[in-house]
Coordinates of C-alpha atoms in Angstrom, one line a residue:
M12 CA -16.0 -25.1 -115.5
R13 CA -17.1 -22.3 -117.8
E14 CA -16.4 -19.7 -115.2
A15 CA -12.8 -21.1 -114.8
I16 CA -12.3 -21.0 -118.6
R17 CA -13.5 -17.4 -118.8
R18 CA -11.2 -16.5 -115.9
Y19 CA -8.2 -17.7 -117.7
V20 CA -9.4 -16.6 -121.2
P21 CA -11.0 -13.2 -120.6
I22 CA -11.9 -12.7 -124.2
L23 CA -14.7 -15.2 -123.7
D24 CA -16.1 -12.7 -121.1
W25 CA -15.9 -9.3 -122.8
G26 CA -16.3 -10.8 -126.2
R27 CA -19.9 -11.9 -125.5
H28 CA -20.9 -8.2 -125.0
Y29 CA -18.9 -6.8 -127.9
T30 CA -20.9 -4.2 -129.7
R31 CA -20.8 -2.3 -133.0
S32 CA -20.1 0.9 -131.1
A33 CA -17.2 -0.7 -129.3
F34 CA -15.8 -2.0 -132.6
G35 CA -15.8 1.6 -134.0
N36 CA -14.1 3.0 -131.0
D37 CA -11.5 0.2 -130.9
L38 CA -10.8 0.6 -134.6
M39 CA -10.3 4.4 -134.3
A40 CA -8.0 3.9 -131.3
A41 CA -6.0 1.3 -133.2
V42 CA -5.4 3.6 -136.1
I43 CA -4.0 6.3 -133.8
V44 CA -1.9 3.9 -131.8
T45 CA -0.5 2.2 -134.9
I46 CA 0.7 5.6 -136.3
M47 CA 2.4 6.3 -133.1
L48 CA 3.9 2.8 -132.7
I49 CA 5.6 2.5 -136.0
P50 CA 8.5 5.0 -135.3
Q51 CA 8.4 4.1 -131.6
S52 CA 8.9 0.4 -132.3
L53 CA 11.8 1.0 -134.6
A54 CA 13.4 3.3 -132.0
Y55 CA 13.1 0.9 -129.1
A56 CA 14.5 -2.0 -131.2
M57 CA 17.5 0.3 -131.9
L58 CA 17.7 0.9 -128.1
A59 CA 17.8 -2.8 -127.5
G60 CA 20.6 -3.2 -130.0
L61 CA 18.4 -5.2 -132.5
P62 CA 17.5 -4.6 -136.1
P63 CA 14.6 -2.1 -136.5
E64 CA 12.2 -4.8 -137.7
A65 CA 12.5 -6.6 -134.4
G66 CA 10.5 -3.7 -132.8
I67 CA 7.6 -4.2 -135.2
Y68 CA 7.7 -8.0 -134.8
A69 CA 7.6 -7.6 -131.0
S70 CA 4.5 -5.5 -131.4
V71 CA 2.4 -7.8 -133.5
V72 CA 1.9 -11.3 -132.1
P73 CA 2.4 -10.3 -128.4
I74 CA -0.4 -7.8 -128.7
M75 CA -2.8 -10.4 -130.2
I76 CA -2.0 -12.9 -127.5
Y77 CA -2.5 -10.3 -124.7
A78 CA -5.9 -9.4 -126.3
V79 CA -7.0 -12.9 -125.7
L80 CA -5.5 -13.5 -122.2
G81 CA -5.2 -10.0 -120.6
T82 CA -7.7 -8.4 -118.3
S83 CA -7.0 -4.7 -119.1
R84 CA -9.2 -3.0 -121.6
A85 CA -6.7 -0.3 -122.5
L86 CA -3.2 -1.8 -121.9
A87 CA -1.0 -1.7 -125.0
V88 CA 1.7 -4.4 -124.9
G89 CA 5.0 -4.2 -126.8
P90 CA 8.6 -2.9 -126.5
V91 CA 9.1 -0.2 -123.9
A92 CA 12.2 1.9 -123.1
V93 CA 13.3 0.5 -119.8
V94 CA 12.9 -3.2 -120.8
S95 CA 14.7 -2.4 -124.1
L96 CA 17.6 -1.0 -122.2
M97 CA 17.7 -3.9 -119.9
T98 CA 17.6 -6.3 -122.9
A99 CA 20.6 -4.5 -124.4
A100 CA 22.5 -4.6 -121.1
S101 CA 21.7 -8.3 -120.6
V102 CA 22.3 -9.7 -124.1
S103 CA 25.5 -7.7 -124.7
E104 CA 27.0 -9.7 -121.9
V105 CA 26.7 -13.0 -123.9
A106 CA 26.9 -11.9 -127.6
A107 CA 28.2 -9.1 -129.7
Q108 CA 25.7 -6.6 -131.1
G109 CA 24.8 -7.1 -134.7
T110 CA 25.5 -10.9 -134.7
A111 CA 23.1 -13.7 -135.2
G112 CA 23.9 -14.8 -131.6
Y113 CA 22.7 -11.5 -130.3
A114 CA 19.3 -11.9 -131.9
V115 CA 19.0 -15.5 -130.7
A116 CA 20.0 -14.4 -127.1
A117 CA 17.2 -11.7 -127.2
L118 CA 14.7 -14.4 -128.3
T119 CA 15.9 -16.6 -125.4
L120 CA 15.6 -13.8 -123.0
A121 CA 11.9 -13.2 -124.1
L122 CA 11.2 -16.9 -123.7
L123 CA 12.7 -17.1 -120.2
S124 CA 10.9 -13.9 -119.1
G125 CA 7.6 -15.2 -120.5
T126 CA 8.1 -18.5 -118.8
I127 CA 8.8 -16.9 -115.4
L128 CA 5.7 -14.6 -115.7
L129 CA 3.5 -17.6 -116.8
V130 CA 4.6 -19.7 -113.9
M131 CA 4.1 -16.8 -111.5
G132 CA 0.6 -16.4 -112.8
I133 CA -0.3 -20.0 -112.7
F134 CA 0.8 -20.3 -109.1
R135 CA -0.7 -16.8 -108.2
L136 CA 2.6 -15.2 -107.2
G137 CA 1.7 -11.7 -108.4
F138 CA 2.0 -10.5 -104.8
L139 CA 5.8 -10.9 -105.0
A140 CA 6.0 -7.8 -107.1
N141 CA 4.8 -5.9 -104.1
F142 CA 8.3 -6.4 -102.5
L143 CA 9.6 -3.8 -104.9
S144 CA 8.6 -0.5 -103.3
H145 CA 7.2 2.4 -105.3
P146 CA 10.1 4.8 -104.3
V147 CA 12.7 2.3 -105.4
I148 CA 10.8 1.7 -108.7
A149 CA 10.6 5.5 -109.2
G150 CA 14.4 5.8 -108.5
F151 CA 15.2 3.0 -110.9
I152 CA 13.0 4.4 -113.7
T153 CA 14.4 7.9 -113.2
A154 CA 18.0 6.6 -113.4
S155 CA 17.1 4.4 -116.4
G156 CA 15.6 7.4 -118.2
V157 CA 18.8 9.4 -117.7
L158 CA 20.9 6.4 -118.9
I159 CA 18.7 5.9 -122.0
A160 CA 18.8 9.5 -122.9
A161 CA 22.6 9.6 -122.6
S162 CA 23.0 6.5 -124.6
Q163 CA 21.1 8.0 -127.5
L164 CA 23.3 11.1 -127.7
K165 CA 25.8 9.2 -129.9
H166 CA 23.1 8.9 -132.6
V167 CA 22.3 12.6 -132.3
L168 CA 26.0 13.4 -132.7
G169 CA 26.6 10.8 -135.4
V170 CA 29.5 9.2 -133.5
S171 CA 30.5 5.7 -132.4
A172 CA 30.4 5.7 -128.6
G173 CA 29.2 3.3 -126.0
G174 CA 29.2 2.3 -122.4
G175 CA 26.9 0.7 -119.9
T176 CA 27.2 3.3 -117.1
L177 CA 26.6 7.1 -117.2
V178 CA 30.3 7.8 -116.6
D179 CA 31.4 5.4 -119.4
I180 CA 28.8 6.9 -121.8
L181 CA 29.8 10.5 -121.1
T182 CA 33.5 9.7 -121.2
S183 CA 33.1 7.9 -124.6
L184 CA 31.0 10.8 -126.0
V185 CA 33.6 13.4 -125.0
A186 CA 36.4 11.3 -126.5
H187 CA 34.5 11.1 -129.8
L188 CA 33.2 14.7 -130.0
G189 CA 35.8 15.5 -132.7
Q190 CA 34.0 13.0 -135.0
T191 CA 30.6 14.7 -134.8
N192 CA 28.7 14.8 -138.0
V193 CA 27.3 18.3 -138.3
V194 CA 24.4 17.3 -140.6
T195 CA 23.4 14.5 -138.2
L196 CA 23.6 16.9 -135.3
V197 CA 21.4 19.4 -137.0
I198 CA 18.8 16.7 -137.7
G199 CA 19.0 15.1 -134.3
A200 CA 19.0 18.4 -132.3
G201 CA 16.2 19.8 -134.5
A202 CA 14.0 16.8 -134.1
T203 CA 14.6 16.8 -130.3
L204 CA 13.7 20.4 -130.0
F205 CA 10.7 20.0 -132.2
L206 CA 9.4 17.0 -130.3
F207 CA 9.8 18.8 -127.0
W208 CA 7.9 21.8 -128.4
V209 CA 5.1 19.5 -129.8
R210 CA 4.7 17.9 -126.4
R211 CA 4.4 21.2 -124.5
G212 CA 3.4 23.9 -126.9
L213 CA 1.5 22.5 -129.9
K214 CA -1.8 21.8 -128.2
P215 CA -2.0 25.2 -126.5
L216 CA -1.2 26.9 -129.9
L217 CA -3.8 24.9 -131.8
T218 CA -6.5 25.5 -129.2
S219 CA -5.7 29.2 -129.1
I220 CA -6.6 29.4 -132.8
G221 CA -9.8 27.6 -132.5
V222 CA -8.9 23.9 -133.2
P223 CA -11.1 21.5 -131.1
G224 CA -9.3 20.1 -128.0
G225 CA -9.6 16.4 -129.2
L226 CA -8.2 17.2 -132.6
A227 CA -5.4 19.3 -131.0
G228 CA -4.6 16.3 -128.8
L229 CA -4.4 13.9 -131.7
A230 CA -2.0 16.4 -133.6
T231 CA 0.2 16.5 -130.5
K232 CA 0.4 12.7 -130.4
A233 CA 1.2 12.6 -134.1
G234 CA 4.3 14.8 -133.5
P235 CA 6.8 11.9 -133.8
V236 CA 5.3 10.9 -137.1
A237 CA 5.7 14.4 -138.5
A238 CA 9.4 14.4 -137.4
V239 CA 9.9 11.0 -139.0
V240 CA 8.3 12.1 -142.3
V241 CA 10.1 15.5 -142.6
T242 CA 13.6 14.2 -141.7
T243 CA 13.2 11.1 -143.9
L244 CA 12.2 13.3 -146.9
A245 CA 15.1 15.6 -146.1
V246 CA 17.6 12.7 -146.2
W247 CA 16.1 11.3 -149.4
G248 CA 15.7 14.6 -151.2
F249 CA 19.1 16.1 -150.4
G250 CA 21.1 12.8 -150.5
L251 CA 22.2 13.3 -146.9
A252 CA 23.1 9.6 -146.5
D253 CA 26.1 10.3 -148.8
R254 CA 27.2 13.0 -146.3
G255 CA 27.5 10.5 -143.4
V256 CA 23.9 10.6 -142.0
A257 CA 23.2 7.1 -140.6
T258 CA 19.8 5.8 -141.6
V259 CA 17.7 2.7 -140.8
G260 CA 18.5 1.2 -144.1
D261 CA 16.8 -1.9 -145.6
V262 CA 14.1 -3.3 -143.5
P263 CA 12.8 -6.8 -144.5
Q264 CA 9.2 -6.8 -145.8
G265 CA 7.0 -9.4 -144.4
L266 CA 5.0 -10.7 -141.5
P267 CA 6.9 -11.7 -138.3
P268 CA 8.8 -14.9 -139.0
F269 CA 8.8 -18.1 -137.0
T270 CA 12.0 -18.0 -134.9
L271 CA 13.5 -20.4 -132.4
P272 CA 15.2 -19.3 -129.2
S273 CA 18.2 -21.2 -128.0
F274 CA 17.9 -23.8 -125.3
A275 CA 21.7 -24.1 -124.7
P276 CA 22.2 -24.6 -120.9
D277 CA 25.0 -22.1 -120.7
L278 CA 23.0 -19.4 -122.4
V279 CA 19.9 -20.1 -120.4
A280 CA 22.0 -20.0 -117.2
S281 CA 23.6 -16.7 -118.2
L282 CA 20.2 -15.0 -118.9
A283 CA 18.2 -16.5 -116.1
V284 CA 18.8 -13.7 -113.6
P285 CA 18.4 -10.9 -116.1
A286 CA 15.1 -12.5 -117.3
L287 CA 13.8 -12.6 -113.7
L288 CA 14.7 -8.9 -113.2
I289 CA 13.1 -7.9 -116.5
S290 CA 10.0 -9.9 -115.6
V291 CA 9.6 -8.2 -112.3
I292 CA 10.2 -4.7 -113.6
G293 CA 8.0 -5.3 -116.7
F294 CA 5.2 -6.6 -114.6
V295 CA 5.3 -3.8 -112.1
E296 CA 5.3 -1.2 -114.8
S297 CA 2.5 -3.0 -116.7
I298 CA 0.2 -3.6 -113.7
S299 CA 0.7 0.0 -112.5
V300 CA -0.5 1.4 -115.8
A301 CA -3.3 -1.2 -116.2
Q302 CA -4.7 -0.5 -112.7
T303 CA -4.5 3.3 -113.1
L304 CA -6.4 3.2 -116.4
A305 CA -8.9 0.6 -115.2
A306 CA -9.8 2.7 -112.1
K307 CA -10.9 5.6 -114.3
K308 CA -13.7 3.4 -115.7
R309 CA -14.4 1.4 -112.5
Q310 CA -13.0 -1.8 -114.1
R311 CA -11.0 -4.5 -112.4
I312 CA -7.6 -5.9 -113.1
H313 CA -6.6 -9.4 -112.0
P314 CA -2.8 -9.3 -111.3
D315 CA -2.4 -13.1 -111.6
Q316 CA -4.2 -13.3 -114.9
E317 CA -2.1 -10.3 -116.1
L318 CA 1.0 -12.4 -115.3
I319 CA -0.4 -15.1 -117.6
G320 CA -1.3 -12.7 -120.3
L321 CA 2.1 -11.0 -120.3
G322 CA 3.9 -14.3 -120.0
A323 CA 2.2 -15.7 -123.0
A324 CA 2.9 -12.5 -124.9
N325 CA 6.6 -12.7 -124.2
I326 CA 6.6 -16.4 -125.3
G327 CA 4.9 -15.3 -128.5
A328 CA 7.6 -12.7 -129.0
A329 CA 10.3 -15.3 -128.6
F330 CA 8.9 -17.4 -131.5
T331 CA 8.2 -14.5 -133.8
G332 CA 11.4 -12.5 -134.0
G333 CA 10.8 -10.2 -131.1
Y334 CA 12.3 -9.6 -127.6
P335 CA 10.9 -9.0 -124.1
V336 CA 7.8 -6.9 -124.0
T337 CA 5.4 -5.4 -121.4
G338 CA 2.6 -2.9 -121.1
G339 CA 3.9 0.5 -122.0
F340 CA 2.8 3.7 -120.2
A341 CA 2.8 6.1 -123.2
R342 CA 1.1 3.8 -125.7
S343 CA -1.5 2.6 -123.2
V344 CA -2.4 6.2 -122.3
V345 CA -2.7 7.1 -126.0
N346 CA -4.8 3.9 -126.5
Y347 CA -7.1 4.9 -123.6
D348 CA -7.4 8.6 -124.7
A349 CA -8.2 7.5 -128.2
G350 CA -11.3 5.7 -127.0
A351 CA -10.2 2.0 -126.8
E352 CA -13.0 0.1 -125.0
T353 CA -11.7 -3.5 -125.2
P354 CA -8.5 -5.5 -125.8
A355 CA -9.7 -5.8 -129.4
A356 CA -8.1 -2.4 -130.0
G357 CA -4.8 -4.0 -129.4
A358 CA -5.6 -6.8 -131.9
F359 CA -6.5 -4.2 -134.5
T360 CA -3.3 -2.3 -133.7
A361 CA -1.4 -5.6 -134.3
V362 CA -3.1 -5.9 -137.7
G363 CA -2.1 -2.4 -138.6
L364 CA 1.5 -3.0 -137.6
A365 CA 1.5 -6.3 -139.6
I366 CA 0.3 -4.3 -142.7
A367 CA 3.1 -1.8 -142.1
A368 CA 5.6 -4.6 -141.9
V369 CA 4.5 -5.9 -145.2
A370 CA 3.9 -2.7 -147.2
L371 CA 5.5 0.3 -145.5
T372 CA 9.0 -0.8 -144.5
P373 CA 10.6 0.5 -147.7
L374 CA 9.5 4.0 -146.7
V375 CA 11.7 4.0 -143.7
H376 CA 14.9 3.2 -145.6
D377 CA 16.1 6.9 -145.3
L378 CA 14.8 7.5 -141.8
P379 CA 17.7 8.9 -139.8
N380 CA 18.8 7.1 -136.7
A381 CA 19.1 10.6 -135.1
T382 CA 15.4 11.1 -135.4
L383 CA 14.7 7.8 -133.7
A384 CA 17.2 8.8 -131.0
A385 CA 15.3 12.1 -130.6
T386 CA 12.0 10.1 -130.2
I387 CA 13.5 8.0 -127.5
I388 CA 15.1 10.9 -125.6
V389 CA 11.9 12.9 -125.5
A390 CA 9.9 9.9 -124.4
V391 CA 12.2 8.7 -121.6
L392 CA 13.0 12.2 -120.1
S393 CA 9.3 12.3 -119.2
L394 CA 10.0 9.3 -116.9
V395 CA 12.7 11.2 -115.0
D396 CA 11.3 12.4 -111.7
L397 CA 14.1 13.8 -109.5
S398 CA 11.4 15.2 -107.2
I399 CA 11.1 11.8 -105.6
L400 CA 14.4 12.5 -103.8
K401 CA 12.9 15.7 -102.2
K402 CA 9.6 14.0 -101.4
T403 CA 11.2 10.9 -99.7
W404 CA 13.7 13.1 -97.8
A405 CA 10.9 15.1 -96.3
Y406 CA 8.8 12.0 -95.5
S407 CA 11.1 9.1 -94.7
K408 CA 14.9 9.2 -94.6
A409 CA 15.0 5.4 -95.0
D410 CA 13.1 5.6 -98.3
F411 CA 15.3 8.5 -99.4
L412 CA 18.4 6.4 -98.9
A413 CA 16.8 3.5 -100.9
V414 CA 15.9 5.8 -103.8
A415 CA 19.2 7.6 -103.8
A416 CA 21.2 4.3 -103.6
T417 CA 19.1 2.8 -106.5
I418 CA 19.7 5.9 -108.7
V419 CA 23.4 6.0 -107.9
V420 CA 24.0 2.3 -108.5
T421 CA 22.0 2.3 -111.7
L422 CA 23.9 5.3 -113.1
G423 CA 27.3 4.1 -111.8
F424 CA 27.1 0.3 -112.4
G425 CA 24.4 -0.3 -114.9
V426 CA 20.7 -1.3 -115.0
E427 CA 21.1 -4.9 -113.8
A428 CA 23.0 -3.8 -110.7
G429 CA 20.5 -1.0 -110.2
V430 CA 17.4 -3.1 -110.3
S431 CA 19.1 -5.8 -108.1
T432 CA 19.9 -3.1 -105.6
G433 CA 16.4 -1.9 -105.7
V434 CA 15.0 -5.4 -105.0
V435 CA 17.4 -6.0 -102.2
L436 CA 16.8 -2.6 -100.7
S437 CA 13.0 -3.0 -100.9
I438 CA 13.1 -6.2 -99.0
A439 CA 15.7 -4.9 -96.6
L440 CA 13.5 -1.9 -95.8
H441 CA 10.5 -4.0 -95.2
L442 CA 12.5 -6.3 -92.9
Y443 CA 14.0 -3.4 -91.1
K444 CA 10.7 -1.6 -90.5
T445 CA 8.9 -4.8 -89.3
S446 CA 11.9 -5.9 -87.2
R447 CA 11.3 -2.9 -85.0
P448 CA 7.6 -2.7 -84.7
H449 CA 5.9 0.3 -83.0
I450 CA 5.1 -0.7 -79.5
A451 CA 3.2 1.9 -77.5
E452 CA 2.6 1.9 -73.7
V453 CA -1.1 2.8 -73.4
G454 CA -3.4 4.1 -70.7
L455 CA -7.1 4.7 -70.2
V456 CA -8.6 7.9 -71.7
P457 CA -10.6 9.4 -68.8
G458 CA -14.4 8.9 -69.1
T459 CA -14.1 6.3 -71.9
Q460 CA -13.2 2.7 -72.5
H461 CA -10.5 3.7 -75.0
F462 CA -6.7 3.3 -74.6
R463 CA -4.1 5.6 -76.1
N464 CA -0.3 6.1 -76.1
I465 CA 0.8 7.7 -72.8
R466 CA 3.3 9.8 -74.7
R467 CA 0.6 11.5 -76.8
H468 CA -2.5 11.7 -74.6
K469 CA -3.5 12.5 -71.0
V470 CA -4.5 9.0 -69.8
E471 CA -4.9 7.1 -66.6
T472 CA -2.3 4.5 -65.7
D473 CA -1.7 2.1 -62.8
P474 CA 1.8 1.6 -61.4
S475 CA 1.3 -2.1 -61.1
L476 CA 0.0 -2.6 -64.6
L477 CA 2.0 -2.3 -67.8
T478 CA -0.1 -2.4 -71.1
L479 CA 1.8 -2.5 -74.4
R480 CA 0.0 -2.2 -77.7
V481 CA 1.8 -4.1 -80.4
D482 CA 1.3 -2.5 -83.8
E483 CA 2.6 -5.2 -86.0
S484 CA 2.2 -8.9 -86.7
L485 CA 4.7 -11.0 -84.7
Y486 CA 7.1 -13.2 -86.7
F487 CA 10.7 -14.4 -86.6
V488 CA 12.2 -11.0 -87.4
N489 CA 10.6 -9.0 -84.6
A490 CA 9.7 -11.5 -82.0
R491 CA 12.9 -10.9 -79.9
F492 CA 12.4 -7.2 -80.1
L493 CA 9.1 -7.4 -78.3
E494 CA 10.6 -9.7 -75.7
D495 CA 13.5 -7.3 -75.1
C496 CA 11.1 -4.3 -74.9
V497 CA 9.1 -6.0 -72.1
Q498 CA 12.2 -7.1 -70.2
D499 CA 13.7 -3.6 -70.4
R500 CA 10.5 -1.9 -69.2
I501 CA 10.0 -4.2 -66.2
A502 CA 13.6 -3.9 -65.2
D503 CA 13.1 -0.1 -64.8
D504 CA 10.0 -0.4 -62.7
P505 CA 9.8 -2.9 -59.9
A506 CA 6.2 -1.9 -59.1
I507 CA 4.9 -3.8 -62.1
R508 CA 2.9 -6.9 -61.3
N509 CA 1.0 -7.5 -64.5
V510 CA 1.9 -7.1 -68.2
V511 CA -0.9 -7.0 -70.8
L512 CA 0.0 -7.3 -74.5
M513 CA -2.8 -5.5 -76.5
C514 CA -3.0 -7.5 -79.7
S515 CA -5.6 -5.5 -81.7
A516 CA -3.1 -4.9 -84.6
V517 CA -1.6 -8.4 -84.6
N518 CA -2.8 -10.4 -87.6
E519 CA -0.3 -13.2 -87.4
I520 CA 2.0 -14.9 -84.8
D521 CA 4.4 -17.3 -86.4
Y522 CA 6.1 -20.2 -84.6
S523 CA 9.3 -18.2 -83.7
A524 CA 7.1 -15.5 -82.1
L525 CA 5.2 -18.2 -80.3
E526 CA 8.4 -19.5 -78.8
S527 CA 9.4 -16.0 -77.8
L528 CA 6.1 -15.4 -76.1
E529 CA 6.5 -18.8 -74.2
A530 CA 10.0 -17.7 -73.1
L531 CA 8.6 -14.3 -72.0
N532 CA 5.8 -16.0 -70.0
H533 CA 8.3 -18.3 -68.3
S534 CA 10.6 -15.4 -67.4
L535 CA 7.8 -13.3 -66.0
T536 CA 6.4 -16.3 -64.0
D537 CA 9.8 -16.6 -62.3
L538 CA 9.6 -12.9 -61.4
G539 CA 6.0 -13.2 -60.1
I540 CA 4.6 -11.1 -62.9
G541 CA 1.5 -12.1 -64.8
L542 CA 1.4 -12.1 -68.6
H543 CA -1.9 -11.4 -70.2
L544 CA -3.3 -10.9 -73.7
S545 CA -6.1 -8.7 -74.8
E546 CA -8.1 -8.1 -78.0
V547 CA -6.6 -11.2 -79.8
K548 CA -8.2 -11.6 -83.2
G549 CA -10.1 -14.8 -84.0
P550 CA -7.7 -16.3 -86.5
V551 CA -4.8 -15.6 -84.3
M552 CA -6.6 -17.2 -81.3
D553 CA -7.4 -20.2 -83.4
R554 CA -3.7 -20.7 -84.0
L555 CA -2.8 -20.2 -80.4
K556 CA -5.3 -22.8 -79.3
T557 CA -3.3 -25.5 -81.2
A558 CA -0.2 -24.7 -79.2
H559 CA 0.8 -24.8 -75.5
L560 CA 1.0 -21.1 -74.8
L561 CA -2.5 -20.6 -73.6
D562 CA -2.3 -23.6 -71.2
A563 CA 1.0 -22.4 -69.7
L564 CA 0.0 -18.7 -69.6
N565 CA 0.2 -17.5 -66.0
G566 CA -2.4 -14.8 -66.8
Q567 CA -5.6 -14.5 -68.8
V568 CA -6.8 -13.7 -72.3
F569 CA -9.2 -10.7 -72.2
L570 CA -11.9 -9.9 -74.8
S571 CA -11.0 -6.2 -74.6
Q572 CA -8.3 -4.0 -73.0
Y573 CA -11.0 -2.4 -70.9
H574 CA -11.9 -5.8 -69.4
A575 CA -8.2 -6.3 -68.6
W576 CA -7.9 -2.9 -67.0
C577 CA -10.9 -3.5 -64.8
A578 CA -9.8 -6.9 -63.7
L579 CA -6.1 -6.1 -63.0
T580 CA -6.5 -2.7 -61.2
D581 CA -8.1 -1.6 -58.0
R582 CA -11.1 0.0 -59.8
T583 CA -13.7 -2.0 -58.0
A584 CA -16.5 -0.1 -59.6
D585 CA -15.2 -0.9 -63.0
R586 CA -14.9 -4.6 -62.2
T587 CA -18.6 -4.9 -62.1
A588 CA -18.8 -3.4 -65.5
A589 CA -16.1 -5.8 -66.8
A590 CA -17.9 -8.8 -65.3
E591 CA -21.1 -7.8 -67.1

């Protein structure tokens, strides 16, 4: 019972071994991450179309909940760029931005996403995320990065533009270029260039003048904070708000409020599919980051428990003024690099953000939206990886088409259409590849008991014996393909008297494949050809023994392919060895 409780509440496990040293490291990591998250949370809330405080609210309670239920020692949960963009795309379909209905819809989306993740975790359905292939995920994130960066250009220019696709965004920007606010452009472009330089050039500069590597790294990560401070002081000191520079404005002081999402059937139905897509994308991003960081310290991540932790975190966001959250790459890496040892670092970060929400929000009144936009642009462009197109083209044309289609659809039709396309293409690719399994005709390697592909190796064959190695489990999608392959081969060679299916790579035979094998056995019997099986795995054989195939089989089941070879050919010397 205690083990079960510790499995579902991991804090009871790592909390028993919590040390003073771990406390110090977690606290230091929390300070660093908190400084980074304040401007980032405000920026991602703006990306989601929500008031800036929603970003901070979404970073307080969800982090605390994950610290109790999550299994990653370094994952930092909160708003992330891709999920924020998907939130804006989904919620804008059911409510106008800036209205109370928009905020309620975002809360409802978080609740639905959290519920989906929680249910998946309880029923151990984490494996479903594997149906979204890595190339497709990479294509979607790349396209989303481009969309996000393009959507923030309006804040850099200081114009009112919009659109859900790249063409719409660029068309709107061009149409409003004449309204560009020069002061805003200077701030936004300057902040963007500064942040790019900080990311690439500050650390080498500091290390070249003798600053220790760790301190130089911290200074690099604090770059966005410096941009926020300088531009905010500039707006306040020179009264730039009076010259048309848009700022964050008044941000309510206080802890995250208790909020209620809507349970209206129409709204829930409208947001159900977007919530599912956000859940899948968020979980894939989160588990990828968590496993990568855990591997560096030889720790384990439990995907199903991660679903529960993320689900509960999203439900917490729904009732505390937030919106959908997940584990973020940038914040998690910073958390890890800063020395976080346990999820307590996340809880300390939440406390720091809560203090900021209570005491520091007046300080961001004059923070320019252009600076927040610059923060987003620099962050998301690091996600853009167009090299995935070159890599997949060189390795697999099918994967290239899937990646290219995902990118094109996301840019041309929006994030929901893009991620839906990615899911469909991932499943379609899997079905296509397994529907045409690799089936090799094999022969005996001279002087050995090994069998290899006759097209790749010099092997011995017998004109009366056809041996096919099936390199895939057999199920309803590919069962007929195997049957057709055998029929085509024996039609071309009347000398064949025995067919052996080498099943060393077959892990499963479903009922449709069983029926196909029975039909093949019947057909070969009519032709006077024996059907045999070799190297059938134990679990597969156990299943076959419950059916009629083995009783009706006109051939034999051999322990190894070499036994089959000896028994079915004229190698009399080998038959003695096979019998032994």
